[in-house]
């Protein structure tokens, strides 16, 4: 049986789109709520998943779950805000699987507060986790995507990268940066066959949402009920974000680049 690298090379020789042949996809924040759902959604016998997270135990669990279900996955521990860590991560993934065809940047974090409540360290950490991580990962991945004949990048921003939310100043600013960085990459790398699109989720049932309630000193149930106040009348589930990612990573979206797909139950209307 061919390894993923050989299979990818075979696809490239045949001139097939990355989404039609065996593919290698790196998912950052793959140990978290939305990232793990993305891994589950992408997992099939033709997709090799590199699951990267600062929480290496969480990444390992997700990789194990994918493998147990018959998929292919490897876990990587990495602080995505560190340039050397990210360069080593991408090099290891390419060494292990032979190529890279897709990237989904899910890693992120939130510190709730207006600018008087946030310390300069909070601001810096918000930008490191939410925006530097996207820049560094895409920067390391793009040459490999180009070498594979093109590929697809999907970034995860937020409805709050499009419309401001209260007491989340650093997060809103960083996520707006993710939106524009994605569009800039779509322009710069289209000629290399690389598409870059963004998913902007609304409130989704994950550990992040629970931590927000804790940071604001609010009971989780009350916080969730408030978050459900949007046209579709509920918060989102991680698999609903993963469905949008799958679409933007694959051949079904072959003429889509620079798009921002809001998946938020109408929360930003
Ligand atoms: N849950 C929501 O309501 C919601 C809404 C809009 C956008 N988002 C975005 O979706 C993405 C995923 O969030 P989630 O809800 O799954 O949260 P989560 O906390 O469950 O997952 C985030 C993951 O990112 C990892 N991570 C954070 N910073 C990292 C770093 N520097 N290096 C390596 N790993 C790092 C964490 O360890 C964690 O596993 C985030 O970018 C978040 O901003 C979430």
PDB file of C-alpha atoms and ligand atoms in Angstrom:
ATOM      1  CA  UNK A   1       0.000   0.000   0.000  1.00  0.00           C
ATOM      2  CA  UNK A   2       1.213   3.489  -0.780  1.00  0.00           C
ATOM      3  CA  UNK A   3       2.061   5.887   2.061  1.00  0.00           C
ATOM      4  CA  UNK A   4       0.275   9.228   1.986  1.00  0.00           C
ATOM      5  CA  UNK A   5       3.271  10.973   0.434  1.00  0.00           C
ATOM      6  CA  UNK A   6       3.522   8.483  -2.423  1.00  0.00           C
ATOM      7  CA  UNK A   7      -0.205   8.638  -3.026  1.00  0.00           C
ATOM      8  CA  UNK A   8      -0.093  12.438  -3.080  1.00  0.00           C
ATOM      9  CA  UNK A   9       2.797  12.375  -5.543  1.00  0.00           C
ATOM     10  CA  UNK A  10       0.808   9.983  -7.692  1.00  0.00           C
ATOM     11  CA  UNK A  11      -2.133  12.417  -7.648  1.00  0.00           C
ATOM     12  CA  UNK A  12       0.142  15.271  -8.631  1.00  0.00           C
ATOM     13  CA  UNK A  13       1.537  13.215 -11.548  1.00  0.00           C
ATOM     14  CA  UNK A  14      -1.990  12.578 -12.757  1.00  0.00           C
ATOM     15  CA  UNK A  15      -2.732  16.307 -12.532  1.00  0.00           C
ATOM     16  CA  UNK A  16      -5.694  15.787 -10.214  1.00  0.00           C
ATOM     17  CA  UNK A  17      -7.017  18.394  -7.794  1.00  0.00           C
ATOM     18  CA  UNK A  18      -5.761  17.975  -4.221  1.00  0.00           C
ATOM     19  CA  UNK A  19      -9.329  17.327  -3.071  1.00  0.00           C
ATOM     20  CA  UNK A  20      -9.737  14.382  -5.472  1.00  0.00           C
ATOM     21  CA  UNK A  21      -6.622  12.466  -4.469  1.00  0.00           C
ATOM     22  CA  UNK A  22      -5.293  11.405  -1.097  1.00  0.00           C
ATOM     23  CA  UNK A  23      -4.654  14.553   0.828  1.00  0.00           C
ATOM     24  CA  UNK A  24      -2.793  15.739   3.890  1.00  0.00           C
ATOM     25  CA  UNK A  25      -4.512  18.367   6.026  1.00  0.00           C
ATOM     26  CA  UNK A  26      -3.123  20.210   9.054  1.00  0.00           C
ATOM     27  CA  UNK A  27      -5.704  21.307  11.633  1.00  0.00           C
ATOM     28  CA  UNK A  28      -4.477  23.721  14.318  1.00  0.00           C
ATOM     29  CA  UNK A  29      -6.358  23.816  17.604  1.00  0.00           C
ATOM     30  CA  UNK A  30      -7.336  20.272  16.664  1.00  0.00           C
ATOM     31  CA  UNK A  31      -7.648  19.267  20.309  1.00  0.00           C
ATOM     32  CA  UNK A  32     -10.391  21.828  21.037  1.00  0.00           C
ATOM     33  CA  UNK A  33     -14.161  21.823  20.566  1.00  0.00           C
ATOM     34  CA  UNK A  34     -14.381  23.068  16.974  1.00  0.00           C
ATOM     35  CA  UNK A  35     -10.962  21.715  15.903  1.00  0.00           C
ATOM     36  CA  UNK A  36     -11.800  18.175  17.025  1.00  0.00           C
ATOM     37  CA  UNK A  37     -15.132  18.371  15.167  1.00  0.00           C
ATOM     38  CA  UNK A  38     -13.241  19.484  12.034  1.00  0.00           C
ATOM     39  CA  UNK A  39     -10.916  16.474  12.384  1.00  0.00           C
ATOM     40  CA  UNK A  40     -13.865  14.092  12.780  1.00  0.00           C
ATOM     41  CA  UNK A  41     -15.608  15.635   9.774  1.00  0.00           C
ATOM     42  CA  UNK A  42     -12.538  15.431   7.534  1.00  0.00           C
ATOM     43  CA  UNK A  43     -11.517  11.971   8.628  1.00  0.00           C
ATOM     44  CA  UNK A  44     -11.731   9.332   5.949  1.00  0.00           C
ATOM     45  CA  UNK A  45      -9.300   6.783   4.588  1.00  0.00           C
ATOM     46  CA  UNK A  46      -8.013   9.224   1.933  1.00  0.00           C
ATOM     47  CA  UNK A  47      -7.254  12.091   4.312  1.00  0.00           C
ATOM     48  CA  UNK A  48      -4.195  12.133   6.543  1.00  0.00           C
ATOM     49  CA  UNK A  49      -4.774  14.543   9.409  1.00  0.00           C
ATOM     50  CA  UNK A  50      -2.099  16.378  11.363  1.00  0.00           C
ATOM     51  CA  UNK A  51      -3.763  17.402  14.615  1.00  0.00           C
ATOM     52  CA  UNK A  52      -1.806  20.245  16.242  1.00  0.00           C
ATOM     53  CA  UNK A  53      -2.512  21.834  19.598  1.00  0.00           C
ATOM     54  CA  UNK A  54      -0.715  23.392  22.566  1.00  0.00           C
ATOM     55  CA  UNK A  55      -2.675  20.827  24.579  1.00  0.00           C
ATOM     56  CA  UNK A  56      -0.853  17.775  23.226  1.00  0.00           C
ATOM     57  CA  UNK A  57      -2.929  15.333  25.289  1.00  0.00           C
ATOM     58  CA  UNK A  58      -6.135  16.658  23.715  1.00  0.00           C
ATOM     59  CA  UNK A  59      -4.563  16.403  20.248  1.00  0.00           C
ATOM     60  CA  UNK A  60      -3.496  12.805  20.976  1.00  0.00           C
ATOM     61  CA  UNK A  61      -7.023  11.846  22.027  1.00  0.00           C
ATOM     62  CA  UNK A  62      -8.473  13.252  18.805  1.00  0.00           C
ATOM     63  CA  UNK A  63      -5.855  11.509  16.643  1.00  0.00           C
ATOM     64  CA  UNK A  64      -6.519   8.244  18.465  1.00  0.00           C
ATOM     65  CA  UNK A  65     -10.271   8.610  17.968  1.00  0.00           C
ATOM     66  CA  UNK A  66      -9.792   9.238  14.223  1.00  0.00           C
ATOM     67  CA  UNK A  67      -7.484   6.227  13.900  1.00  0.00           C
ATOM     68  CA  UNK A  68      -9.870   4.018  15.882  1.00  0.00           C
ATOM     69  CA  UNK A  69     -12.602   4.927  13.390  1.00  0.00           C
ATOM     70  CA  UNK A  70     -10.359   3.820  10.503  1.00  0.00           C
ATOM     71  CA  UNK A  71      -8.941   7.217   9.570  1.00  0.00           C
ATOM     72  CA  UNK A  72      -5.354   8.449   9.482  1.00  0.00           C
ATOM     73  CA  UNK A  73      -4.128  11.011  12.014  1.00  0.00           C
ATOM     74  CA  UNK A  74      -1.026  12.070  13.907  1.00  0.00           C
ATOM     75  CA  UNK A  75      -0.907  14.391  16.933  1.00  0.00           C
ATOM     76  CA  UNK A  76       1.558  17.272  17.302  1.00  0.00           C
ATOM     77  CA  UNK A  77       2.163  19.421  20.399  1.00  0.00           C
ATOM     78  CA  UNK A  78       2.950  22.990  19.386  1.00  0.00           C
ATOM     79  CA  UNK A  79       2.634  26.560  20.635  1.00  0.00           C
ATOM     80  CA  UNK A  80       1.476  28.187  17.403  1.00  0.00           C
ATOM     81  CA  UNK A  81       2.491  31.657  18.549  1.00  0.00           C
ATOM     82  CA  UNK A  82       6.172  30.663  18.417  1.00  0.00           C
ATOM     83  CA  UNK A  83       7.793  30.943  14.985  1.00  0.00           C
ATOM     84  CA  UNK A  84      10.339  28.157  15.613  1.00  0.00           C
ATOM     85  CA  UNK A  85       7.675  25.760  16.943  1.00  0.00           C
ATOM     86  CA  UNK A  86       5.482  26.377  13.902  1.00  0.00           C
ATOM     87  CA  UNK A  87       8.327  25.930  11.423  1.00  0.00           C
ATOM     88  CA  UNK A  88       9.240  22.634  13.137  1.00  0.00           C
ATOM     89  CA  UNK A  89       5.594  21.523  13.145  1.00  0.00           C
ATOM     90  CA  UNK A  90       5.079  22.045   9.420  1.00  0.00           C
ATOM     91  CA  UNK A  91       8.446  20.452   8.612  1.00  0.00           C
ATOM     92  CA  UNK A  92       7.526  17.382  10.720  1.00  0.00           C
ATOM     93  CA  UNK A  93       4.134  17.038   9.052  1.00  0.00           C
ATOM     94  CA  UNK A  94       5.654  17.177   5.580  1.00  0.00           C
ATOM     95  CA  UNK A  95       8.435  14.757   6.602  1.00  0.00           C
ATOM     96  CA  UNK A  96       5.854  12.338   8.010  1.00  0.00           C
ATOM     97  CA  UNK A  97       3.219  12.479   5.244  1.00  0.00           C
ATOM     98  CA  UNK A  98       5.270  13.641   2.252  1.00  0.00           C
ATOM     99  CA  UNK A  99       3.189  16.708   1.312  1.00  0.00           C
ATOM    100  CA  UNK A 100       0.623  19.217   2.521  1.00  0.00           C
ATOM    101  CA  UNK A 101      -2.603  19.985   0.646  1.00  0.00           C
ATOM    102  CA  UNK A 102      -4.848  21.691   3.152  1.00  0.00           C
ATOM    103  CA  UNK A 103      -4.697  23.796   6.294  1.00  0.00           C
ATOM    104  CA  UNK A 104      -7.403  24.773   8.722  1.00  0.00           C
ATOM    105  CA  UNK A 105      -6.362  27.270  11.402  1.00  0.00           C
ATOM    106  CA  UNK A 106      -8.761  26.756  14.297  1.00  0.00           C
ATOM    107  CA  UNK A 107      -6.517  27.574  17.291  1.00  0.00           C
ATOM    108  CA  UNK A 108      -7.588  30.616  19.229  1.00  0.00           C
ATOM    109  CA  UNK A 109      -8.404  31.880  22.696  1.00  0.00           C
ATOM    110  CA  UNK A 110     -10.443  34.601  24.322  1.00  0.00           C
ATOM    111  CA  UNK A 111      -9.859  37.033  27.174  1.00  0.00           C
ATOM    112  CA  UNK A 112     -13.006  39.025  27.853  1.00  0.00           C
ATOM    113  CA  UNK A 113     -12.589  42.688  28.721  1.00  0.00           C
ATOM    114  CA  UNK A 114     -12.742  46.206  27.362  1.00  0.00           C
ATOM    115  CA  UNK A 115      -9.456  48.023  26.821  1.00  0.00           C
ATOM    116  CA  UNK A 116      -9.353  49.321  30.406  1.00  0.00           C
ATOM    117  CA  UNK A 117      -9.824  45.789  31.766  1.00  0.00           C
ATOM    118  CA  UNK A 118      -7.249  44.114  29.520  1.00  0.00           C
ATOM    119  CA  UNK A 119      -3.572  44.306  30.464  1.00  0.00           C
ATOM    120  CA  UNK A 120      -0.962  44.764  27.735  1.00  0.00           C
ATOM    121  CA  UNK A 121      -0.106  41.081  28.352  1.00  0.00           C
ATOM    122  CA  UNK A 122      -3.753  40.076  27.722  1.00  0.00           C
ATOM    123  CA  UNK A 123      -3.727  42.099  24.494  1.00  0.00           C
ATOM    124  CA  UNK A 124      -0.464  40.510  23.357  1.00  0.00           C
ATOM    125  CA  UNK A 125      -1.633  36.977  24.209  1.00  0.00           C
ATOM    126  CA  UNK A 126      -4.927  37.591  22.380  1.00  0.00           C
ATOM    127  CA  UNK A 127      -3.047  38.587  19.250  1.00  0.00           C
ATOM    128  CA  UNK A 128      -0.524  35.756  19.578  1.00  0.00           C
ATOM    129  CA  UNK A 129      -3.132  33.001  19.899  1.00  0.00           C
ATOM    130  CA  UNK A 130      -5.662  34.403  17.419  1.00  0.00           C
ATOM    131  CA  UNK A 131      -3.678  36.215  14.728  1.00  0.00           C
ATOM    132  CA  UNK A 132       0.080  35.509  14.985  1.00  0.00           C
ATOM    133  CA  UNK A 133      -0.745  31.789  14.978  1.00  0.00           C
ATOM    134  CA  UNK A 134      -2.591  32.147  11.655  1.00  0.00           C
ATOM    135  CA  UNK A 135       0.190  34.221  10.090  1.00  0.00           C
ATOM    136  CA  UNK A 136       2.917  31.819  11.249  1.00  0.00           C
ATOM    137  CA  UNK A 137       1.107  28.634  10.229  1.00  0.00           C
ATOM    138  CA  UNK A 138       0.068  29.924   6.821  1.00  0.00           C
ATOM    139  CA  UNK A 139       3.539  31.372   6.243  1.00  0.00           C
ATOM    140  CA  UNK A 140       5.119  27.974   6.902  1.00  0.00           C
ATOM    141  CA  UNK A 141       2.470  26.055   4.944  1.00  0.00           C
ATOM    142  CA  UNK A 142       2.143  28.113   1.752  1.00  0.00           C
ATOM    143  CA  UNK A 143       5.404  26.943   0.086  1.00  0.00           C
ATOM    144  CA  UNK A 144       4.352  23.313   0.652  1.00  0.00           C
ATOM    145  CA  UNK A 145       0.822  23.908  -0.652  1.00  0.00           C
ATOM    146  CA  UNK A 146       2.329  25.543  -3.732  1.00  0.00           C
ATOM    147  CA  UNK A 147       4.755  22.642  -4.166  1.00  0.00           C
ATOM    148  CA  UNK A 148       1.807  20.216  -4.077  1.00  0.00           C
ATOM    149  CA  UNK A 149       0.298  22.089  -7.026  1.00  0.00           C
ATOM    150  CA  UNK A 150      -2.057  24.214  -4.917  1.00  0.00           C
ATOM    151  CA  UNK A 151      -4.269  23.729  -1.923  1.00  0.00           C
ATOM    152  CA  UNK A 152      -6.833  25.212   0.367  1.00  0.00           C
ATOM    153  CA  UNK A 153      -6.528  27.301   3.526  1.00  0.00           C
ATOM    154  CA  UNK A 154      -9.513  27.792   5.810  1.00  0.00           C
ATOM    155  CA  UNK A 155      -9.153  30.174   8.734  1.00  0.00           C
ATOM    156  CA  UNK A 156     -11.552  30.403  11.650  1.00  0.00           C
ATOM    157  CA  UNK A 157     -12.366  33.985  12.591  1.00  0.00           C
ATOM    158  CA  UNK A 158     -15.551  34.945  14.434  1.00  0.00           C
ATOM    159  CA  UNK A 159     -18.713  36.971  13.999  1.00  0.00           C
ATOM    160  CA  UNK A 160     -16.839  39.363  16.271  1.00  0.00           C
ATOM    161  CA  UNK A 161     -14.253  39.848  13.536  1.00  0.00           C
ATOM    162  CA  UNK A 162     -17.064  41.408  11.483  1.00  0.00           C
ATOM    163  CA  UNK A 163     -19.202  43.117  14.097  1.00  0.00           C
ATOM    164  CA  UNK A 164     -17.972  44.316  17.500  1.00  0.00           C
ATOM    165  CA  UNK A 165     -18.975  42.602  20.718  1.00  0.00           C
ATOM    166  CA  UNK A 166     -18.837  44.128  24.199  1.00  0.00           C
ATOM    167  CA  UNK A 167     -15.878  43.483  26.512  1.00  0.00           C
ATOM    168  CA  UNK A 168     -13.848  41.492  23.982  1.00  0.00           C
ATOM    169  CA  UNK A 169     -11.693  44.278  22.499  1.00  0.00           C
ATOM    170  CA  UNK A 170      -8.494  42.310  21.809  1.00  0.00           C
ATOM    171  CA  UNK A 171     -10.439  39.326  20.469  1.00  0.00           C
ATOM    172  CA  UNK A 172     -12.535  41.483  18.097  1.00  0.00           C
ATOM    173  CA  UNK A 173      -9.438  43.291  16.811  1.00  0.00           C
ATOM    174  CA  UNK A 174      -7.468  40.068  16.295  1.00  0.00           C
ATOM    175  CA  UNK A 175     -10.359  38.258  14.577  1.00  0.00           C
ATOM    176  CA  UNK A 176     -10.914  41.227  12.236  1.00  0.00           C
ATOM    177  CA  UNK A 177      -7.223  40.776  11.419  1.00  0.00           C
ATOM    178  CA  UNK A 178      -7.822  37.103  10.613  1.00  0.00           C
ATOM    179  CA  UNK A 179     -10.574  38.087   8.145  1.00  0.00           C
ATOM    180  CA  UNK A 180      -8.367  40.565   6.285  1.00  0.00           C
ATOM    181  CA  UNK A 181      -5.260  38.365   6.446  1.00  0.00           C
ATOM    182  CA  UNK A 182      -7.298  35.609   4.783  1.00  0.00           C
ATOM    183  CA  UNK A 183      -8.435  37.904   1.994  1.00  0.00           C
ATOM    184  CA  UNK A 184      -4.881  39.191   1.486  1.00  0.00           C
ATOM    185  CA  UNK A 185      -3.586  35.609   1.217  1.00  0.00           C
ATOM    186  CA  UNK A 186      -6.364  34.783  -1.265  1.00  0.00           C
ATOM    187  CA  UNK A 187      -5.062  37.569  -3.504  1.00  0.00           C
ATOM    188  CA  UNK A 188      -1.363  36.884  -3.054  1.00  0.00           C
ATOM    189  CA  UNK A 189      -1.394  33.106  -3.537  1.00  0.00           C
ATOM    190  CA  UNK A 190      -4.152  32.480  -6.081  1.00  0.00           C
ATOM    191  CA  UNK A 191      -1.572  32.223  -8.853  1.00  0.00           C
ATOM    192  CA  UNK A 192      -0.004  29.280  -6.984  1.00  0.00           C
ATOM    193  CA  UNK A 193      -3.378  27.516  -6.996  1.00  0.00           C
ATOM    194  CA  UNK A 194      -3.975  28.271  -3.325  1.00  0.00           C
ATOM    195  CA  UNK A 195      -7.446  29.286  -2.164  1.00  0.00           C
ATOM    196  CA  UNK A 196      -7.921  31.001   1.207  1.00  0.00           C
ATOM    197  CA  UNK A 197     -11.309  31.333   2.844  1.00  0.00           C
ATOM    198  CA  UNK A 198     -12.588  32.196   6.281  1.00  0.00           C
ATOM    199  CA  UNK A 199     -15.346  30.772   8.460  1.00  0.00           C
ATOM    200  CA  UNK A 200     -16.834  33.200  10.983  1.00  0.00           C
ATOM    201  CA  UNK A 201     -18.722  31.230  13.623  1.00  0.00           C
ATOM    202  CA  UNK A 202     -21.214  32.625  16.093  1.00  0.00           C
ATOM    203  CA  UNK A 203     -21.466  31.231  19.641  1.00  0.00           C
ATOM    204  CA  UNK A 204     -20.722  27.505  19.557  1.00  0.00           C
ATOM    205  CA  UNK A 205     -21.051  24.992  22.408  1.00  0.00           C
ATOM    206  CA  UNK A 206     -17.384  24.444  23.362  1.00  0.00           C
ATOM    207  CA  UNK A 207     -15.056  24.934  26.315  1.00  0.00           C
ATOM    208  CA  UNK A 208     -14.317  28.445  25.051  1.00  0.00           C
ATOM    209  CA  UNK A 209     -17.908  29.573  25.524  1.00  0.00           C
ATOM    210  CA  UNK A 210     -17.955  28.142  29.041  1.00  0.00           C
ATOM    211  CA  UNK A 211     -14.715  29.948  29.898  1.00  0.00           C
ATOM    212  CA  UNK A 212     -16.208  33.213  28.668  1.00  0.00           C
ATOM    213  CA  UNK A 213     -19.114  32.815  31.088  1.00  0.00           C
ATOM    214  CA  UNK A 214     -16.617  32.147  33.900  1.00  0.00           C
ATOM    215  CA  UNK A 215     -14.476  35.162  32.968  1.00  0.00           C
ATOM    216  CA  UNK A 216     -17.556  37.406  33.065  1.00  0.00           C
ATOM    217  CA  UNK A 217     -18.735  35.823  36.339  1.00  0.00           C
ATOM    218  CA  UNK A 218     -21.981  34.634  34.720  1.00  0.00           C
ATOM    219  CA  UNK A 219     -23.790  31.307  35.282  1.00  0.00           C
ATOM    220  CA  UNK A 220     -23.131  29.152  32.195  1.00  0.00           C
ATOM    221  CA  UNK A 221     -26.828  28.307  31.605  1.00  0.00           C
ATOM    222  CA  UNK A 222     -27.827  31.976  31.707  1.00  0.00           C
ATOM    223  CA  UNK A 223     -24.927  32.905  29.408  1.00  0.00           C
ATOM    224  CA  UNK A 224     -25.902  30.188  26.913  1.00  0.00           C
ATOM    225  CA  UNK A 225     -29.564  31.309  26.967  1.00  0.00           C
ATOM    226  CA  UNK A 226     -28.495  34.863  26.134  1.00  0.00           C
ATOM    227  CA  UNK A 227     -26.204  33.604  23.350  1.00  0.00           C
ATOM    228  CA  UNK A 228     -29.199  31.762  21.856  1.00  0.00           C
ATOM    229  CA  UNK A 229     -30.913  35.107  21.231  1.00  0.00           C
ATOM    230  CA  UNK A 230     -30.340  35.198  17.473  1.00  0.00           C
ATOM    231  CA  UNK A 231     -32.596  34.561  14.430  1.00  0.00           C
ATOM    232  CA  UNK A 232     -32.269  30.743  14.582  1.00  0.00           C
ATOM    233  CA  UNK A 233     -32.885  30.841  18.349  1.00  0.00           C
ATOM    234  CA  UNK A 234     -29.997  28.663  19.526  1.00  0.00           C
ATOM    235  CA  UNK A 235     -26.221  28.441  19.776  1.00  0.00           C
ATOM    236  CA  UNK A 236     -24.258  26.392  17.253  1.00  0.00           C
ATOM    237  CA  UNK A 237     -22.779  22.916  17.576  1.00  0.00           C
ATOM    238  CA  UNK A 238     -19.133  22.241  16.636  1.00  0.00           C
ATOM    239  CA  UNK A 239     -20.085  19.878  13.785  1.00  0.00           C
ATOM    240  CA  UNK A 240     -21.994  22.718  12.093  1.00  0.00           C
ATOM    241  CA  UNK A 241     -18.773  24.723  11.841  1.00  0.00           C
ATOM    242  CA  UNK A 242     -16.929  21.609  10.657  1.00  0.00           C
ATOM    243  CA  UNK A 243     -19.400  21.164   7.773  1.00  0.00           C
ATOM    244  CA  UNK A 244     -18.568  24.656   6.503  1.00  0.00           C
ATOM    245  CA  UNK A 245     -14.824  23.952   6.813  1.00  0.00           C
ATOM    246  CA  UNK A 246     -15.183  20.723   4.868  1.00  0.00           C
ATOM    247  CA  UNK A 247     -16.952  22.566   2.045  1.00  0.00           C
ATOM    248  CA  UNK A 248     -14.279  25.276   1.848  1.00  0.00           C
ATOM    249  CA  UNK A 249     -11.390  22.787   1.998  1.00  0.00           C
ATOM    250  CA  UNK A 250     -12.735  20.535  -0.731  1.00  0.00           C
ATOM    251  CA  UNK A 251     -13.489  20.530  -4.463  1.00  0.00           C
ATOM    252  CA  UNK A 252     -17.105  21.657  -3.966  1.00  0.00           C
ATOM    253  CA  UNK A 253     -15.739  25.173  -3.382  1.00  0.00           C
ATOM    254  CA  UNK A 254     -13.170  25.159  -6.195  1.00  0.00           C
ATOM    255  CA  UNK A 255     -14.207  28.652  -7.459  1.00  0.00           C
ATOM    256  CA  UNK A 256     -14.431  30.186  -3.971  1.00  0.00           C
ATOM    257  CA  UNK A 257     -11.557  32.228  -2.597  1.00  0.00           C
ATOM    258  CA  UNK A 258     -11.359  35.223  -0.270  1.00  0.00           C
ATOM    259  CA  UNK A 259     -14.838  34.443   1.042  1.00  0.00           C
ATOM    260  CA  UNK A 260     -16.023  34.891   4.606  1.00  0.00           C
ATOM    261  CA  UNK A 261     -18.725  32.370   5.439  1.00  0.00           C
ATOM    262  CA  UNK A 262     -20.669  33.310   8.565  1.00  0.00           C
ATOM    263  CA  UNK A 263     -22.010  30.247  10.366  1.00  0.00           C
ATOM    264  CA  UNK A 264     -23.832  31.907  13.221  1.00  0.00           C
ATOM    265  CA  UNK A 265     -27.568  31.258  13.088  1.00  0.00           C
ATOM    266  CA  UNK A 266     -28.014  34.762  11.704  1.00  0.00           C
ATOM    267  CA  UNK A 267     -26.286  36.386  14.692  1.00  0.00           C
ATOM    268  CA  UNK A 268     -24.576  39.086  12.616  1.00  0.00           C
ATOM    269  CA  UNK A 269     -27.616  40.038  10.482  1.00  0.00           C
TER     270      UNK A 269
HETATM  271  N1  LIG B   1     -16.859  28.580  20.576  1.00  0.00           N
HETATM  272  C1  LIG B   1     -17.323  29.699  20.057  1.00  0.00           C
HETATM  273  O1  LIG B   1     -18.388  30.198  20.457  1.00  0.00           O
HETATM  274  C2  LIG B   1     -16.577  30.407  18.957  1.00  0.00           C
HETATM  275  C3  LIG B   1     -17.214  31.442  18.279  1.00  0.00           C
HETATM  276  C4  LIG B   1     -16.529  32.105  17.262  1.00  0.00           C
HETATM  277  C5  LIG B   1     -15.234  31.733  16.937  1.00  0.00           C
HETATM  278  N2  LIG B   1     -14.638  30.720  17.623  1.00  0.00           N
HETATM  279  C6  LIG B   1     -13.275  30.377  17.257  1.00  0.00           C
HETATM  280  O2  LIG B   1     -13.190  29.010  16.952  1.00  0.00           O
HETATM  281  C7  LIG B   1     -11.872  28.531  17.236  1.00  0.00           C
HETATM  282  C8  LIG B   1     -11.954  27.278  18.099  1.00  0.00           C
HETATM  283  O3  LIG B   1     -12.533  27.615  19.332  1.00  0.00           O
HETATM  284  P1  LIG B   1     -13.238  26.535  20.279  1.00  0.00           P
HETATM  285  O4  LIG B   1     -14.546  27.095  20.616  1.00  0.00           O
HETATM  286  O5  LIG B   1     -13.106  25.188  19.692  1.00  0.00           O
HETATM  287  O6  LIG B   1     -12.315  26.692  21.579  1.00  0.00           O
HETATM  288  P2  LIG B   1     -11.436  25.598  22.364  1.00  0.00           P
HETATM  289  O7  LIG B   1     -10.862  26.342  23.503  1.00  0.00           O
HETATM  290  O8  LIG B   1     -12.258  24.387  22.605  1.00  0.00           O
HETATM  291  O9  LIG B   1     -10.299  25.229  21.303  1.00  0.00           O
HETATM  292  C9  LIG B   1      -9.250  26.088  20.995  1.00  0.00           C
HETATM  293  C10 LIG B   1      -7.991  25.253  20.895  1.00  0.00           C
HETATM  294  O10 LIG B   1      -6.918  26.080  20.431  1.00  0.00           O
HETATM  295  C11 LIG B   1      -5.750  25.721  21.156  1.00  0.00           C
HETATM  296  N3  LIG B   1      -4.838  26.856  21.158  1.00  0.00           N
HETATM  297  C12 LIG B   1      -5.079  28.134  21.524  1.00  0.00           C
HETATM  298  N4  LIG B   1      -4.000  28.883  21.391  1.00  0.00           N
HETATM  299  C13 LIG B   1      -3.008  28.057  20.921  1.00  0.00           C
HETATM  300  C14 LIG B   1      -1.640  28.232  20.598  1.00  0.00           C
HETATM  301  N5  LIG B   1      -1.040  29.421  20.720  1.00  0.00           N
HETATM  302  N6  LIG B   1      -0.946  27.165  20.144  1.00  0.00           N
HETATM  303  C15 LIG B   1      -1.534  25.950  20.024  1.00  0.00           C
HETATM  304  N7  LIG B   1      -2.829  25.730  20.317  1.00  0.00           N
HETATM  305  C16 LIG B   1      -3.552  26.763  20.777  1.00  0.00           C
HETATM  306  C17 LIG B   1      -6.252  25.378  22.549  1.00  0.00           C
HETATM  307  O11 LIG B   1      -5.328  24.574  23.265  1.00  0.00           O
HETATM  308  C18 LIG B   1      -7.576  24.685  22.259  1.00  0.00           C
HETATM  309  O12 LIG B   1      -7.426  23.276  22.164  1.00  0.00           O
HETATM  310  C19 LIG B   1     -11.139  29.691  17.910  1.00  0.00           C
HETATM  311  O13 LIG B   1     -10.329  30.353  16.963  1.00  0.00           O
HETATM  312  C20 LIG B   1     -12.272  30.588  18.358  1.00  0.00           C
HETATM  313  O14 LIG B   1     -11.880  31.928  18.491  1.00  0.00           O
HETATM  314  C21 LIG B   1     -15.263  30.048  18.620  1.00  0.00           C
END
